[in-house]
Coordinates of N, CA, C and O in Angstrom, one line a residue:
X1 N -4.1 14.8 17.9 CA -3.5 15.9 17.2 C -2.6 16.7 18.2 O -1.5 17.2 17.9
X2 N -3.1 16.9 19.5 CA -2.4 17.6 20.5 C -1.1 16.9 20.8 O 0.0 17.5 21.0
X3 N -1.1 15.5 20.9 CA 0.1 14.7 21.2 C 1.1 14.9 20.1 O 2.3 15.1 20.3
X4 N 0.6 14.8 18.8 CA 1.5 15.0 17.7 C 2.2 16.4 17.7 O 3.3 16.5 17.4
X5 N 1.4 17.4 18.0 CA 1.9 18.8 18.0 C 2.9 18.9 19.1 O 4.0 19.5 18.9
X6 N 2.7 18.3 20.3 CA 3.7 18.3 21.4 C 4.9 17.6 21.0 O 6.0 18.1 21.2
X7 N 4.8 16.4 20.4 CA 6.0 15.7 19.9 C 6.8 16.5 18.9 O 8.0 16.6 19.0
X8 N 6.1 17.2 18.0 CA 6.8 18.0 17.0 C 7.5 19.2 17.6 O 8.7 19.5 17.3
X9 N 6.9 19.8 18.6 CA 7.5 20.9 19.3 C 8.8 20.5 20.0 O 9.8 21.2 20.0
X10 N 8.7 19.3 20.7 CA 9.8 18.9 21.5 C 11.0 18.3 20.6 O 12.1 18.6 20.8
X11 N 10.6 17.4 19.6 CA 11.6 16.7 18.9 C 11.7 16.9 17.4 O 12.5 16.3 16.7
X12 N 10.9 17.8 16.9 CA 10.9 18.1 15.5 C 10.2 16.9 14.7 O 9.5 16.1 15.2
X13 N 10.5 16.9 13.4 CA 9.9 15.9 12.5 C 10.3 14.5 12.9 O 9.6 13.5 12.8
X14 N 11.6 14.3 13.4 CA 12.1 13.0 13.8 C 11.2 12.4 14.9 O 11.1 11.2 15.0
X15 N 10.7 13.2 15.8 CA 9.9 12.7 16.9 C 8.5 12.1 16.4 O 7.9 11.3 17.1
X16 N 8.1 12.4 15.2 CA 6.9 11.9 14.6 C 7.0 10.6 13.9 O 6.0 9.9 13.6
X17 N 8.3 10.1 13.7 CA 8.5 8.8 13.1 C 8.0 7.7 14.0 O 8.1 7.8 15.3
X18 N 7.4 6.7 13.5 CA 6.9 5.6 14.3 C 8.0 4.9 15.0 O 9.1 4.8 14.5
X19 N 7.8 4.4 16.2 CA 8.8 3.7 17.0 C 8.2 2.4 17.5 O 7.0 2.3 17.7
X20 N 9.0 1.5 17.9 CA 8.6 0.2 18.4 C 8.0 0.4 19.8 O 8.5 1.3 20.6
X21 N 6.9 -0.3 20.2 CA 6.3 -0.3 21.5 C 7.3 -0.9 22.5 O 7.9 -1.9 22.2
X22 N 7.3 -0.3 23.7 CA 8.1 -0.9 24.7 C 7.6 -2.2 25.3 O 8.3 -3.0 25.9
X23 N 6.3 -2.4 25.1 CA 5.7 -3.6 25.7 C 5.4 -4.7 24.6 O 4.6 -5.6 24.8
X24 N 6.0 -4.5 23.4 CA 5.8 -5.5 22.3 C 6.3 -6.9 22.8 O 7.3 -7.1 23.3
X25 N 5.3 -7.8 22.5 CA 5.6 -9.2 22.8 C 5.4 -9.6 24.3 O 5.6 -10.7 24.7
X26 N 4.9 -8.7 25.1 CA 4.6 -8.9 26.5 C 3.1 -9.0 26.7 O 2.4 -8.1 26.3
X27 N 2.7 -10.1 27.4 CA 1.3 -10.3 27.7 C 1.0 -9.8 29.1 O 1.7 -10.1 30.0
X28 N -0.1 -9.0 29.2 CA -0.5 -8.6 30.5 C -1.5 -9.6 31.1 O -1.8 -9.6 32.3
X29 N -2.1 -10.4 30.3 CA -3.1 -11.4 30.7 C -2.4 -12.7 31.1 O -1.5 -13.2 30.4
X30 N -2.8 -13.3 32.2 CA -2.1 -14.5 32.7 C -2.4 -15.6 31.8 O -3.4 -15.7 31.0
X31 N -1.5 -16.6 31.8 CA -1.6 -17.8 30.9 C -2.8 -18.6 31.3 O -3.5 -19.1 30.4
X32 N -3.2 -18.6 32.5 CA -4.4 -19.3 33.0 C -5.7 -18.7 32.4 O -6.5 -19.4 31.9
X33 N -5.7 -17.3 32.3 CA -6.9 -16.7 31.7 C -6.9 -16.9 30.2 O -8.0 -17.1 29.7
X34 N -5.8 -16.9 29.6 CA -5.7 -17.1 28.1 C -6.3 -18.5 27.8 O -7.1 -18.7 26.9
X35 N -5.8 -19.5 28.6 CA -6.3 -20.9 28.4 C -7.8 -21.0 28.6 O -8.5 -21.7 27.9
X36 N -8.3 -20.3 29.6 CA -9.7 -20.3 29.9 C -10.5 -19.8 28.8 O -11.5 -20.4 28.3
X37 N -10.1 -18.6 28.2 CA -10.8 -18.0 27.1 C -10.7 -18.9 25.8 O -11.6 -19.1 25.1
X38 N -9.5 -19.5 25.6 CA -9.3 -20.4 24.4 C -10.3 -21.6 24.5 O -10.8 -22.0 23.5
X39 N -10.4 -22.2 25.7 CA -11.3 -23.3 25.9 C -12.7 -22.9 25.6 O -13.5 -23.7 24.9
X40 N -13.2 -21.7 26.0 CA -14.5 -21.3 25.7 C -14.7 -21.0 24.2 O -15.7 -21.4 23.6
X41 N -13.7 -20.5 23.5 CA -13.7 -20.2 22.1 C -13.8 -21.4 21.3 O -14.4 -21.4 20.2
X42 N -13.2 -22.5 21.7 CA -13.2 -23.8 21.0 C -14.3 -24.7 21.3 O -14.4 -25.8 20.7
X43 N -15.1 -24.3 22.3 CA -16.2 -25.2 22.7 C -17.3 -25.3 21.6 O -17.6 -24.4 20.9
X44 N -17.8 -26.5 21.5 CA -18.9 -26.8 20.5 C -20.1 -27.3 21.3 O -19.9 -28.2 22.1
X45 N -21.3 -26.8 21.1 CA -21.6 -25.7 20.4 C -21.1 -24.4 21.1 O -20.9 -24.4 22.3
X46 N -20.9 -23.4 20.3 CA -20.3 -22.1 20.8 C -21.3 -21.6 21.8 O -22.5 -21.5 21.6
X47 N -20.7 -21.1 23.0 CA -21.6 -20.5 24.0 C -22.1 -19.1 23.6 O -21.5 -18.5 22.7
X48 N -23.2 -18.7 24.2 CA -23.7 -17.3 23.9 C -22.7 -16.3 24.5 O -21.8 -16.7 25.2
X49 N -22.8 -15.1 24.2 CA -21.9 -14.1 24.6 C -22.0 -13.9 26.1 O -21.0 -13.7 26.8
X50 N -23.2 -14.2 26.7 CA -23.3 -14.0 28.2 C -22.6 -15.1 28.9 O -22.2 -14.9 30.1
X51 N -22.5 -16.3 28.3 CA -21.9 -17.4 29.1 C -20.5 -17.2 29.5 O -20.2 -17.4 30.7
X52 N -19.6 -16.8 28.6 CA -18.2 -16.5 29.1 C -18.2 -15.4 30.2 O -17.4 -15.5 31.1
X53 N -19.0 -14.4 30.1 CA -19.1 -13.4 31.1 C -19.5 -14.0 32.5 O -18.9 -13.8 33.5
X54 N -20.6 -14.8 32.5 CA -21.0 -15.4 33.7 C -19.9 -16.3 34.3 O -19.7 -16.3 35.5
X55 N -19.3 -17.1 33.5 CA -18.2 -18.0 33.9 C -17.0 -17.2 34.5 O -16.5 -17.6 35.5
X56 N -16.7 -16.1 33.8 CA -15.5 -15.3 34.3 C -15.9 -14.7 35.6 O -15.0 -14.6 36.5
X57 N -17.1 -14.2 35.8 CA -17.5 -13.5 37.0 C -17.5 -14.6 38.1 O -17.0 -14.3 39.2
X58 N -18.1 -15.7 37.9 CA -18.1 -16.8 38.9 C -16.7 -17.3 39.3 O -16.4 -17.5 40.4
X59 N -15.8 -17.3 38.3 CA -14.5 -17.8 38.5 C -13.6 -16.8 39.3 O -12.8 -17.2 40.1
X60 N -13.9 -15.5 39.2 CA -13.2 -14.5 39.9 C -13.9 -13.9 41.0 O -13.4 -12.9 41.6
X61 N -15.0 -14.5 41.4 CA -15.8 -14.0 42.6 C -14.9 -14.1 43.9 O -14.2 -15.1 44.0
X62 N -15.0 -13.2 44.8 CA -14.3 -13.3 46.0 C -14.8 -14.5 46.8 O -16.0 -14.7 46.8
X63 N -14.0 -15.2 47.5 CA -14.4 -16.3 48.3 C -14.7 -16.0 49.7 O -15.4 -16.7 50.4
X64 N -14.2 -14.9 50.2 CA -14.4 -14.5 51.6 C -15.4 -13.3 51.7 O -15.9 -12.8 50.7
X65 N -15.6 -12.9 52.9 CA -16.5 -11.7 53.1 C -15.8 -10.4 52.6 O -14.6 -10.3 52.6
X66 N -16.6 -9.5 52.0 CA -16.1 -8.3 51.5 C -15.6 -7.4 52.7 O -16.3 -7.4 53.8
X67 N -14.5 -6.8 52.5 CA -14.0 -5.9 53.6 C -14.2 -4.5 53.3 O -14.0 -4.0 52.2

């Protein structure tokens, strides 16, 4: 509500009209991560909820000593 009120104060009714997102069509997730998640989602039998989490943590664990 506060954001809408601010938009109205600055730009009037026209500022409240919906507008296209600037990041529309852009993925922030790497293609490698998307493929990883898709493979897990399509696996049979389906893994438990904890399995993808464990795999993701293991996959992204630092390989060297913590600094």
